[in-house]
mmCIF file of C-alpha atoms in Angstrom:
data_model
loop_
_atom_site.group_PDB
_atom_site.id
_atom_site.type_symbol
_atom_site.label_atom_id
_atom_site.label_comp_id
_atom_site.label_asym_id
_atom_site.label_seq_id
_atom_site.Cartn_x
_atom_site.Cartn_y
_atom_site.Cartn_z
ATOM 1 C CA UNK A 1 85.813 216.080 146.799
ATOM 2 C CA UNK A 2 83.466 218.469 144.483
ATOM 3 C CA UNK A 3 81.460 214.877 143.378
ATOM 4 C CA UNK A 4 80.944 214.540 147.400
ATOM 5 C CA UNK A 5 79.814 217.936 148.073
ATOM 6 C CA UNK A 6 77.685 217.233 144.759
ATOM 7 C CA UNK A 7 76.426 214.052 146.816
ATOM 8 C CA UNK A 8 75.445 215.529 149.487
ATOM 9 C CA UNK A 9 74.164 218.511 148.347
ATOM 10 C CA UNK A 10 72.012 215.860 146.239
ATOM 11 C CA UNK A 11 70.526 214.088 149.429
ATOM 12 C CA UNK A 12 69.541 217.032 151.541
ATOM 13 C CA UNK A 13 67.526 217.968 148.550
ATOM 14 C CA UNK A 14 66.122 214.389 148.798
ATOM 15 C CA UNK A 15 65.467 214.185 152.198
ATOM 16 C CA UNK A 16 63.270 217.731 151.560
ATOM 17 C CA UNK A 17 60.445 216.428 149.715
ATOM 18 C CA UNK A 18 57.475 215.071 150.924
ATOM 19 C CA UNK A 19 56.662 211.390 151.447
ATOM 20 C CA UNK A 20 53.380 210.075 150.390
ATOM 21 C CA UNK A 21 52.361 207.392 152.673
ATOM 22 C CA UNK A 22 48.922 206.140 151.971
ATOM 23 C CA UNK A 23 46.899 209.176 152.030
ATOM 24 C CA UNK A 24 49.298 210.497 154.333
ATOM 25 C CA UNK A 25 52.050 213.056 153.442
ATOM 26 C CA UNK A 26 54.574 213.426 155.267
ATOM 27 C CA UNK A 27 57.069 216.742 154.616
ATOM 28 C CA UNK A 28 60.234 215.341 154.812
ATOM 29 C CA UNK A 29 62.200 211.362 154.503
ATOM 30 C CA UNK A 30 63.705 212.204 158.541
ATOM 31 C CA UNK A 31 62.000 209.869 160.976
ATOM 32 C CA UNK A 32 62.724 209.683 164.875
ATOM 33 C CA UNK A 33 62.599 205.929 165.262
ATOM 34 C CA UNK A 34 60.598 205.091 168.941
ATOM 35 C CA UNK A 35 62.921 204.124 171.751
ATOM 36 C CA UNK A 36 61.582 202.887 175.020
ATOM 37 C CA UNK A 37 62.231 205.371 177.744
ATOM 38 C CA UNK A 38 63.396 208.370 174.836
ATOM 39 C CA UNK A 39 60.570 209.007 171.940
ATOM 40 C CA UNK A 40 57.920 210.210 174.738
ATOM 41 C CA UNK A 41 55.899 213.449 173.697
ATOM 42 C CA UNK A 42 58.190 215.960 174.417
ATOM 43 C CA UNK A 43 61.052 214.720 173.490
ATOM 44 C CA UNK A 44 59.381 213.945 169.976
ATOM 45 C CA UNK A 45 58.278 217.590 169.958
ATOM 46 C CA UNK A 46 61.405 218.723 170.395
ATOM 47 C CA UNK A 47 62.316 216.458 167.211
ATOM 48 C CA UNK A 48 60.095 218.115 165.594
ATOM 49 C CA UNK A 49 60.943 221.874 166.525
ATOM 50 C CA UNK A 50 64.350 220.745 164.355
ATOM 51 C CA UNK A 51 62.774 219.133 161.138
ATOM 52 C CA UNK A 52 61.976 215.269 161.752
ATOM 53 C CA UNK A 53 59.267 214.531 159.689
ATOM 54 C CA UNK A 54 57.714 211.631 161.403
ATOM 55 C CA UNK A 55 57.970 210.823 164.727
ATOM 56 C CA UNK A 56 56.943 207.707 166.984
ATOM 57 C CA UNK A 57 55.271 207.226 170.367
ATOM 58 C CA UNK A 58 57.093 204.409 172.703
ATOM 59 C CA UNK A 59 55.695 200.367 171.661
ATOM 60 C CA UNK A 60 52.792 200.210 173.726
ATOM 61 C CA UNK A 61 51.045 196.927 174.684
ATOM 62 C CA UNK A 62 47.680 196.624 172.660
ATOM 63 C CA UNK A 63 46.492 193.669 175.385
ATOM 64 C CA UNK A 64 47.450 196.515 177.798
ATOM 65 C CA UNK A 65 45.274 198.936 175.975
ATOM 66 C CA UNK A 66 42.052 196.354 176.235
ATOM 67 C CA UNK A 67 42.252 196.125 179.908
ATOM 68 C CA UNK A 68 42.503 199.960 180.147
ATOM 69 C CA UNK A 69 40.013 201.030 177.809
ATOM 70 C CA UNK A 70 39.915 204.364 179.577
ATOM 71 C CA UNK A 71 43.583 204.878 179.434
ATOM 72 C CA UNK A 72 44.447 205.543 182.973
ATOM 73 C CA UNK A 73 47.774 204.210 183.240
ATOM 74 C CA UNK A 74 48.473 204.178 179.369
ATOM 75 C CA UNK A 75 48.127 207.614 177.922
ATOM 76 C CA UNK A 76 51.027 208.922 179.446
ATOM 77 C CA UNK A 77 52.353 206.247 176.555
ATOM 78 C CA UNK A 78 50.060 207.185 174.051
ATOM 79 C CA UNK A 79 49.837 210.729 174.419
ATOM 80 C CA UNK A 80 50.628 212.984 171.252
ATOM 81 C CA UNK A 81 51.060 216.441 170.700
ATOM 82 C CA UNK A 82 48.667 217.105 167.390
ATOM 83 C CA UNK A 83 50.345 220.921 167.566
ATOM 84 C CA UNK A 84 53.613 220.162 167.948
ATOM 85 C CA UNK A 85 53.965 216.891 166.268
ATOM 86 C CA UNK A 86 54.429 216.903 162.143
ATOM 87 C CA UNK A 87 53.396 213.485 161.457
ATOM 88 C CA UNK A 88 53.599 211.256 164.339
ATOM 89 C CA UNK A 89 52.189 207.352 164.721
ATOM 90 C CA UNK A 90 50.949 205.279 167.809
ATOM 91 C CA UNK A 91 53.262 202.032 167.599
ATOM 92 C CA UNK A 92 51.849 199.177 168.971
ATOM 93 C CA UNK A 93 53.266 195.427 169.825
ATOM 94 C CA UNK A 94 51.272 192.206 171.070
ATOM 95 C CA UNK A 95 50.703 188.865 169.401
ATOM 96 C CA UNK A 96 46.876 188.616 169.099
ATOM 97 C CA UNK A 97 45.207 190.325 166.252
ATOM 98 C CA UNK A 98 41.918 190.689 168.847
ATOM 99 C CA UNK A 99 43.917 192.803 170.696
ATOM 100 C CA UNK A 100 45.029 194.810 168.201
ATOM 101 C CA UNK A 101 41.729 195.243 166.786
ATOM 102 C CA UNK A 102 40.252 196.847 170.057
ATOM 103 C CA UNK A 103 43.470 198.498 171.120
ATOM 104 C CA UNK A 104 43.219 200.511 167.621
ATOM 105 C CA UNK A 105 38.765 201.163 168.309
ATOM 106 C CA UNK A 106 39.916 202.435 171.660
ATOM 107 C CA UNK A 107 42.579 204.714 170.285
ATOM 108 C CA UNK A 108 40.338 205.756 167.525
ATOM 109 C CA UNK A 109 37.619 207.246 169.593
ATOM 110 C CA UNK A 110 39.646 208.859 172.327
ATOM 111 C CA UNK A 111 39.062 212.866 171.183
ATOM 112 C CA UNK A 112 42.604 213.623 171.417
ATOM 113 C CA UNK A 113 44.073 210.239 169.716
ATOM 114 C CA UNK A 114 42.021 210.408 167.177
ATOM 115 C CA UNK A 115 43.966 212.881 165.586
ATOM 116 C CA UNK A 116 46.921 210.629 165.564
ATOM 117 C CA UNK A 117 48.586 210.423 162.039
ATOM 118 C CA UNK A 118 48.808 206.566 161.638
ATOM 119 C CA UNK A 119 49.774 203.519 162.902
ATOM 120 C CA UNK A 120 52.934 201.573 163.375
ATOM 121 C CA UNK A 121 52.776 197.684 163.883
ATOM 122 C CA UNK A 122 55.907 196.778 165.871
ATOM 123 C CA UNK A 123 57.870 193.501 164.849
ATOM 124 C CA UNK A 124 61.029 194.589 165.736
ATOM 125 C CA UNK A 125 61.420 194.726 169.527
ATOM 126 C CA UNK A 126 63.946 191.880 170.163
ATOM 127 C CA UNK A 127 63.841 192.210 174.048
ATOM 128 C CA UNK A 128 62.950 189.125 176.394
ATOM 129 C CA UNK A 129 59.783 189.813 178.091
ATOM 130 C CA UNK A 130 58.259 191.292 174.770
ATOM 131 C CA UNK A 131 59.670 188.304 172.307
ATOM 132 C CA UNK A 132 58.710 185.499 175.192
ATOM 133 C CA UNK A 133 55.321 186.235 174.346
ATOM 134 C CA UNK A 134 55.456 185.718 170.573
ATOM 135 C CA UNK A 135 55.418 189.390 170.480
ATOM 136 C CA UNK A 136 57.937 191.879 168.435
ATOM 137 C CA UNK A 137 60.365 190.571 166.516
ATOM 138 C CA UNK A 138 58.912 186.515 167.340
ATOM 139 C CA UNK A 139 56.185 187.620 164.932
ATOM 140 C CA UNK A 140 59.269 187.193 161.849
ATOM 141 C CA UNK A 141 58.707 183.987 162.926
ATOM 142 C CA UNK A 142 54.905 183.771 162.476
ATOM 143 C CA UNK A 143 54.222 185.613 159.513
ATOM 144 C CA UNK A 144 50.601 184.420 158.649
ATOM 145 C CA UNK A 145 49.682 185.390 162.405
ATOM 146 C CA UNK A 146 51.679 188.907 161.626
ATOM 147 C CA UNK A 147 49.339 189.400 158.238
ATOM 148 C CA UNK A 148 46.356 188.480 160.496
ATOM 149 C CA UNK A 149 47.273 191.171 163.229
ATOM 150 C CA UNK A 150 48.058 193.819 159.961
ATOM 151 C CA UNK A 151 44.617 193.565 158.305
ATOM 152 C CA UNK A 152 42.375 193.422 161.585
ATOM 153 C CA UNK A 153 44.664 197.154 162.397
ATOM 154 C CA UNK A 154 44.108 197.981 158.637
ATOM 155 C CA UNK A 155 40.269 197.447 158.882
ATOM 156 C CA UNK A 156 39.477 199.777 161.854
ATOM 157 C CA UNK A 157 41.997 202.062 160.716
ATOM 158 C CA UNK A 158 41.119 202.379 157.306
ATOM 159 C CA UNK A 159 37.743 204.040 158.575
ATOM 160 C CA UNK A 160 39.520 206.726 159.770
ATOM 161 C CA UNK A 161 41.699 207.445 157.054
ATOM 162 C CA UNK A 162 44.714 206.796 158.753
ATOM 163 C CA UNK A 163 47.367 204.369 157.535
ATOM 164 C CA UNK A 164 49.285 201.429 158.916
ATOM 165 C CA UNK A 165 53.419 200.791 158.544
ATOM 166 C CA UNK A 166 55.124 197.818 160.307
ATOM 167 C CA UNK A 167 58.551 198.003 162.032
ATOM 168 C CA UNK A 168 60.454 194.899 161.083
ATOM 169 C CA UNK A 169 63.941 193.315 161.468
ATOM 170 C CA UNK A 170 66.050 191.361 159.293
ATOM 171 C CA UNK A 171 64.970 188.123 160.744
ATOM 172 C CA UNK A 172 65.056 185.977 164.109
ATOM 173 C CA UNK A 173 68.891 185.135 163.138
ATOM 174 C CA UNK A 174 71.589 185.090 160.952
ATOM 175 C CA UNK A 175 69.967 181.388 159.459
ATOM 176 C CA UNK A 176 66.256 183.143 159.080
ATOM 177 C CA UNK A 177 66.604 185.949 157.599
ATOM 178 C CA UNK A 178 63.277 186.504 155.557
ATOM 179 C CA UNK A 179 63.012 190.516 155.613
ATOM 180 C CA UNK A 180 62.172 190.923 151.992
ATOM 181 C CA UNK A 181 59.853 187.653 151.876
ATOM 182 C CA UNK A 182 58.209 189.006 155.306
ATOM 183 C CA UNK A 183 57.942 192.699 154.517
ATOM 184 C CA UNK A 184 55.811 191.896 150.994
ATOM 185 C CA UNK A 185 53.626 189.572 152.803
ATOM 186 C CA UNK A 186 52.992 193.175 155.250
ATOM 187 C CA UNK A 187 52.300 195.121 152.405
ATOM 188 C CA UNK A 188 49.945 192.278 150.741
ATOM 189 C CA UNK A 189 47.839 192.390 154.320
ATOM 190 C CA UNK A 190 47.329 196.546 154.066
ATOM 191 C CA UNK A 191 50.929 197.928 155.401
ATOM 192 C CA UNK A 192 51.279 201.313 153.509
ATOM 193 C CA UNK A 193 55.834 201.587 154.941
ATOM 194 C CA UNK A 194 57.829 199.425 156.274
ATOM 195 C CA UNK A 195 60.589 200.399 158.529
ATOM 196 C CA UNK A 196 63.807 198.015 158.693
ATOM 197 C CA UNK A 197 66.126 197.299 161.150
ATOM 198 C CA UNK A 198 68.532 195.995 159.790
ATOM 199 C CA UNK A 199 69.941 193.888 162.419
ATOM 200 C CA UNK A 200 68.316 190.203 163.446
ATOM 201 C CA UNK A 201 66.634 190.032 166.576
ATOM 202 C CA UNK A 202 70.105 187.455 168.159
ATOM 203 C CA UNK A 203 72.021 191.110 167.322
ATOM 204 C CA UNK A 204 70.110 192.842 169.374
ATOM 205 C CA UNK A 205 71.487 196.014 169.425
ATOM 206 C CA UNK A 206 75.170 195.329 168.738
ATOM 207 C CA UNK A 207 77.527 194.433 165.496
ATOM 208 C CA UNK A 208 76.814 196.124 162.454
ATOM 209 C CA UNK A 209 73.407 196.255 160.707
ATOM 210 C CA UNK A 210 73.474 194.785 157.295
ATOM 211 C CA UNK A 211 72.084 197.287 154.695
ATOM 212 C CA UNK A 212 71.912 195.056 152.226
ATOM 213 C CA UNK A 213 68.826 193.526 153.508
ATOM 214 C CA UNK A 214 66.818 197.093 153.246
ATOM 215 C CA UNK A 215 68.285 196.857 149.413
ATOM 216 C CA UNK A 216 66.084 193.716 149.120
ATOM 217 C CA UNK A 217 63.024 194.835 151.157
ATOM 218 C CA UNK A 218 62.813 197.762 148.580
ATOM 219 C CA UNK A 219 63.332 195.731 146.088
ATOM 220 C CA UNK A 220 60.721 193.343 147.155
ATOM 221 C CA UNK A 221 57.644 195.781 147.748
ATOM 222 C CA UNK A 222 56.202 198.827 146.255
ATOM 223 C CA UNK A 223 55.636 201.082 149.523
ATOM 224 C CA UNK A 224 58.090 203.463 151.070
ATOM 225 C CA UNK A 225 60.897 201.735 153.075
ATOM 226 C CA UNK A 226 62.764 203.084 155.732
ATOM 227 C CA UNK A 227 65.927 202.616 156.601
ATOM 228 C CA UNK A 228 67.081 202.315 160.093
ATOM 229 C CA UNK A 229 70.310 200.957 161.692
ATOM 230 C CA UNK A 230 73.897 202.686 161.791
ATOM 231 C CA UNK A 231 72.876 205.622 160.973
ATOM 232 C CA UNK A 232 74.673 208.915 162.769
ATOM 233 C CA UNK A 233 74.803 211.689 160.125
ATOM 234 C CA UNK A 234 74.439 213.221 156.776
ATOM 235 C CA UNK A 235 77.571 210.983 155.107
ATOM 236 C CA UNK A 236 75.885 207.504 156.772
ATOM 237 C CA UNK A 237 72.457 208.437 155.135
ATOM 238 C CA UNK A 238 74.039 209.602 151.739
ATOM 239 C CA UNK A 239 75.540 205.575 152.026
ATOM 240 C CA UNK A 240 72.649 204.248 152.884
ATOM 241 C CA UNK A 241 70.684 205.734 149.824
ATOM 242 C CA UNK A 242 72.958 205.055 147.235
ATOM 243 C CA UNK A 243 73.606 201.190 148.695
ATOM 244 C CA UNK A 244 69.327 200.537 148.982
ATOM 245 C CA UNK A 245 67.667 203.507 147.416
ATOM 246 C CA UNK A 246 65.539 203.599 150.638
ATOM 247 C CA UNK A 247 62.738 206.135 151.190
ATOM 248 C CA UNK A 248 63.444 207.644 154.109
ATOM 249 C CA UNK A 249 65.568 206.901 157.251
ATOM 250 C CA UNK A 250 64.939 206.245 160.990
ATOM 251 C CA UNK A 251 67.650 207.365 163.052
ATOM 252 C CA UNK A 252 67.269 206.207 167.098
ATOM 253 C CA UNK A 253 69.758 205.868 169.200
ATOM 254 C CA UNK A 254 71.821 208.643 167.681
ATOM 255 C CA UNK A 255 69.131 211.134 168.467
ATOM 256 C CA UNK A 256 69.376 210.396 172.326
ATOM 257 C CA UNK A 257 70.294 213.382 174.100
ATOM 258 C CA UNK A 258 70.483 214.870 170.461
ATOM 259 C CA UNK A 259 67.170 216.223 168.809
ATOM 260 C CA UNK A 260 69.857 218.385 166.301
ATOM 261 C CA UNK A 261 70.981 215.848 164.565
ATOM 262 C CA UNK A 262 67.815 216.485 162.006
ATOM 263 C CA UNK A 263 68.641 219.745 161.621
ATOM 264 C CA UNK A 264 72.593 219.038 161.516
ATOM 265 C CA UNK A 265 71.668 216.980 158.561
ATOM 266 C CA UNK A 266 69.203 218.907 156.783
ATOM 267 C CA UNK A 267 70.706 221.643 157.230
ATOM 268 C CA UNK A 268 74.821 222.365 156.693
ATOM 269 C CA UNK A 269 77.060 223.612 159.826
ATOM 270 C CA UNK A 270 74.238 223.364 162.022
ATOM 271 C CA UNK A 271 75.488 223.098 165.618
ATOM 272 C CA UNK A 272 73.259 224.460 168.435
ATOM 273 C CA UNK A 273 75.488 226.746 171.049
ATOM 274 C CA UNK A 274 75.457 226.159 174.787
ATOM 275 C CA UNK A 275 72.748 228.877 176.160
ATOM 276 C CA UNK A 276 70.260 226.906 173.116
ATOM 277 C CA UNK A 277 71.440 223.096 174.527
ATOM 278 C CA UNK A 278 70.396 224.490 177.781
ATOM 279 C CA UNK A 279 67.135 225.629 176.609
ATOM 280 C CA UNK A 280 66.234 222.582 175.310
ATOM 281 C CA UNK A 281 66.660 220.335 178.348
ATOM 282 C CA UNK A 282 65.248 223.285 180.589
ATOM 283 C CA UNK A 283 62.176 222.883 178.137
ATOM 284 C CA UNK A 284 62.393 218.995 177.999
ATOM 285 C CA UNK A 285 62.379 218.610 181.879
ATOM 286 C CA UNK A 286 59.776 221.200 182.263
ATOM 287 C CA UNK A 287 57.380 218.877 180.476
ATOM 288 C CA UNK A 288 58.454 216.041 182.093
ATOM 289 C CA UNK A 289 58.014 217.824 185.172
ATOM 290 C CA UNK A 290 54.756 218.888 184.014
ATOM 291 C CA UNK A 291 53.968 215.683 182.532
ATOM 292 C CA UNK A 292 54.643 213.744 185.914
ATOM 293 C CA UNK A 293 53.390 216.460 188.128
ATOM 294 C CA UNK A 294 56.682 215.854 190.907
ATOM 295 C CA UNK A 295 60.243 217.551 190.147
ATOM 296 C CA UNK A 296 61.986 214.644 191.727
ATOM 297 C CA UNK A 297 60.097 212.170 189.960
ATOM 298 C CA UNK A 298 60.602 213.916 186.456
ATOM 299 C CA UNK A 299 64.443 214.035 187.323
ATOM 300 C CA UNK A 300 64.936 210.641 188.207
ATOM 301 C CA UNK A 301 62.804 209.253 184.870
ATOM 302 C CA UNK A 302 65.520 211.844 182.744
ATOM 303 C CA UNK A 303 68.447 210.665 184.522
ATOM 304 C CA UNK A 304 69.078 208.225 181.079
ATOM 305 C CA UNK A 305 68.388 210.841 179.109
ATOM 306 C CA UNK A 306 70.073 213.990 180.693
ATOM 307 C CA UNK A 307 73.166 211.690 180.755
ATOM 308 C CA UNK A 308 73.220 211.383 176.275
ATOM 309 C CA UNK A 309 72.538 215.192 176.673
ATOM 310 C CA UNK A 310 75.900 215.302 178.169
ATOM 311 C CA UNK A 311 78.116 213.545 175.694
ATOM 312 C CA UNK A 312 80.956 214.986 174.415
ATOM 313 C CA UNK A 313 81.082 218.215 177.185
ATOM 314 C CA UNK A 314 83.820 218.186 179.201
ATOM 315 C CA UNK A 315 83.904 216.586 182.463
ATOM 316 C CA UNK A 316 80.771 214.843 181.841
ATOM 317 C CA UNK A 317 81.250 212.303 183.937
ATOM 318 C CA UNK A 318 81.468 214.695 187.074
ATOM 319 C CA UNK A 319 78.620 216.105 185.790
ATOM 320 C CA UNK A 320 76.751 213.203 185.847
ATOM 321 C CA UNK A 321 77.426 211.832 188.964
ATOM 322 C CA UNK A 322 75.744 214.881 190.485
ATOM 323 C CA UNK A 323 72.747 214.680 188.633
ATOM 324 C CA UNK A 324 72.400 211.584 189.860
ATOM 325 C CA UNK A 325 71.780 213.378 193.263
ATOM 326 C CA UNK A 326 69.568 216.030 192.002
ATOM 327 C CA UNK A 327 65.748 216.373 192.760
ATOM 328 C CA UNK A 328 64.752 219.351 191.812
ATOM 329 C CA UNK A 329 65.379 221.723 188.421
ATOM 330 C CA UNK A 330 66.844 224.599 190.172
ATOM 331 C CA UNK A 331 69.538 222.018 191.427
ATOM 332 C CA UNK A 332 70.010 220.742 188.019
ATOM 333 C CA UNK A 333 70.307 223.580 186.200
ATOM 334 C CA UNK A 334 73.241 224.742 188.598
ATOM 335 C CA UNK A 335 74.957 221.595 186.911
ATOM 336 C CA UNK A 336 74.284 222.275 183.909
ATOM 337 C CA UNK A 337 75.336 226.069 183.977
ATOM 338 C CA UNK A 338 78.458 224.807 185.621
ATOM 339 C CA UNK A 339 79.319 222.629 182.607
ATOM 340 C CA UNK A 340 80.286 225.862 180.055
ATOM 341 C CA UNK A 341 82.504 227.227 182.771
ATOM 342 C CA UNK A 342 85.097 224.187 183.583
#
């Protein structure tokens, strides 16, 4: 038991220092790995307000980018938080290194983009209508075309001092698996971090992710690797380190609905009380409400999210069936008041 304590101890004092990352420092190895629908602005700020490191925007199409060059209808994916935001990078996904190559000019010159802190190459996404195109996690199965699309994003961003880091899986499946081979070939082409899943892209999201396969990709390159997959607490990262001797570590879906998990792991007993749980989804649908400019509209776009906010409180499924009928905040924070008292 005292080796353990020794252990962990050990690891928070790991996961303290700063990661260099190109010419990019980032103050601790805690990264908020980008969900679709979760890692928007605020919710990454409120990452941030307990200790992640480096956060991620949402994947964002870079073909989508080109026919937008103003940003109309994608900067409420893009936007950042420079002020709130430690280290945070624009991930993008497509399968045409042209794209990518304007998508990144465009983000480059917008005033408040600019000040983004890198950027992240996604080749992880293993969902339909991203992977149909050749897109996400396909691109394990093109790699020369995925070095292509990494240097032309290295070569405008590189003029703006900003590094690049890919997002990667193990492989397509279990009979491809070419992580280590794949991730070196990244790092040849300009990637300064790699971030493995360690799941293939036929897992999707389910089964077990197979650590052993970050163990190889750090092995295999000479940039910071992050580890992502599995992970749900201080004891799964202190496994993860001593199995790969990873980095840093992406946690996702285990932050849904709970930004204090970085602080619950960098710090010891950490655990938020009820009055400061409601303060941070009064603050996180305040600048969705904000964000959207409609209460009702802000609600409904939460309802995923309010609903991880809820696990583990009692009665929350009552609770979330009526938030399912709320459209406006003063309605849902009578249901969330209401929770403390049953």
């Amino acid at each position: 038991m005292h080796k353990e304590k020794l252990n962990i101890n050990a690891i928070r004092d790991y996961l303290r220092k700063p990661l260099e990352v190109g010419n990019l420092i980032i103050n601790n190895r805690l990264a908020l790995a980008p969900l679709a629908g979760t890692s928007e602005v605020i919710f990454r700020s409120i990452c941030c307000e307990y200790g992640v490191g480096l956060t991620t925007t949402e994947l964002v199409s870079a073909r989508g980018i080109c026919y937008d060059p103003e940003l109309k209808r994608n900067y409420q994916y893009l936007a950042i938080d420079p002020e709130q935001e430690n280290v945070v990078a624009i991930q993008l996904f497509g399968h045409d290194p042209e794209d990518f190559k304007q998508a990144a000019q465009i983000i480059l010159q917008h005033p408040i983009l600019t000040q983004v802190s890198m950027f992240d190459i996604n080749m992880g996404c293993p969902v339909k209508k991203v992977v149909k195109d050749g897109a996400g996690s396909a691109l394990m199965k093109s790699p020369d075309l995925a070095q292509n699309i990494v240097k032309v994003v290295v070569e405008v961003a590189d003029k703006y001092n900003k590094p690049v880091s890919v997002k990667i899986r193990s492989g397509w499946d279990q009979d491809s698996i070419n992580a280590p081979e794949f991730a070196k070939l990244m790092e040849d082409a300009g990637a300064k971090m790699i971030t493995v899943h360690a799941r293939t892209r036929s897992q999707m999201y389910s089964g077990q992710a197979d650590w052993n396969i970050i163990k190889q990709v750090v092995e295999r390159v000479s940039i910071p690797v992050y580890g992502n997959g599995d992970l749900t607490d201080i004891d799964s990262i202190l496994r993860m380190h001593l199995l790969t001797d990873c980095s840093g570590f992406a946690i996702g879906r285990a932050a849904q609905g709970n930004p204090w998990i970085f602080a619950a792991i960098l710090n010891q007993d950490f655990n938020p009380t009820h009055q400061e749980w409601l303060r941070v989804i009064e603050r996180h649908v305040s600048g969705m409400i904000e964000k959207t400019g409609d209460e009702a509209t802000a609600i409904r776009k939460m309802r995923a999210q309010l609903s991880a906010y809820l696990k583990g409180k009692r009665h929350a499924s009552k609770a979330r069936n009526e938030i399912m009928q709320c459209t406006s905040k003063s309605q849902l924070t009578e249901v969330l008041k209401r929770i403390d008292k049953v």
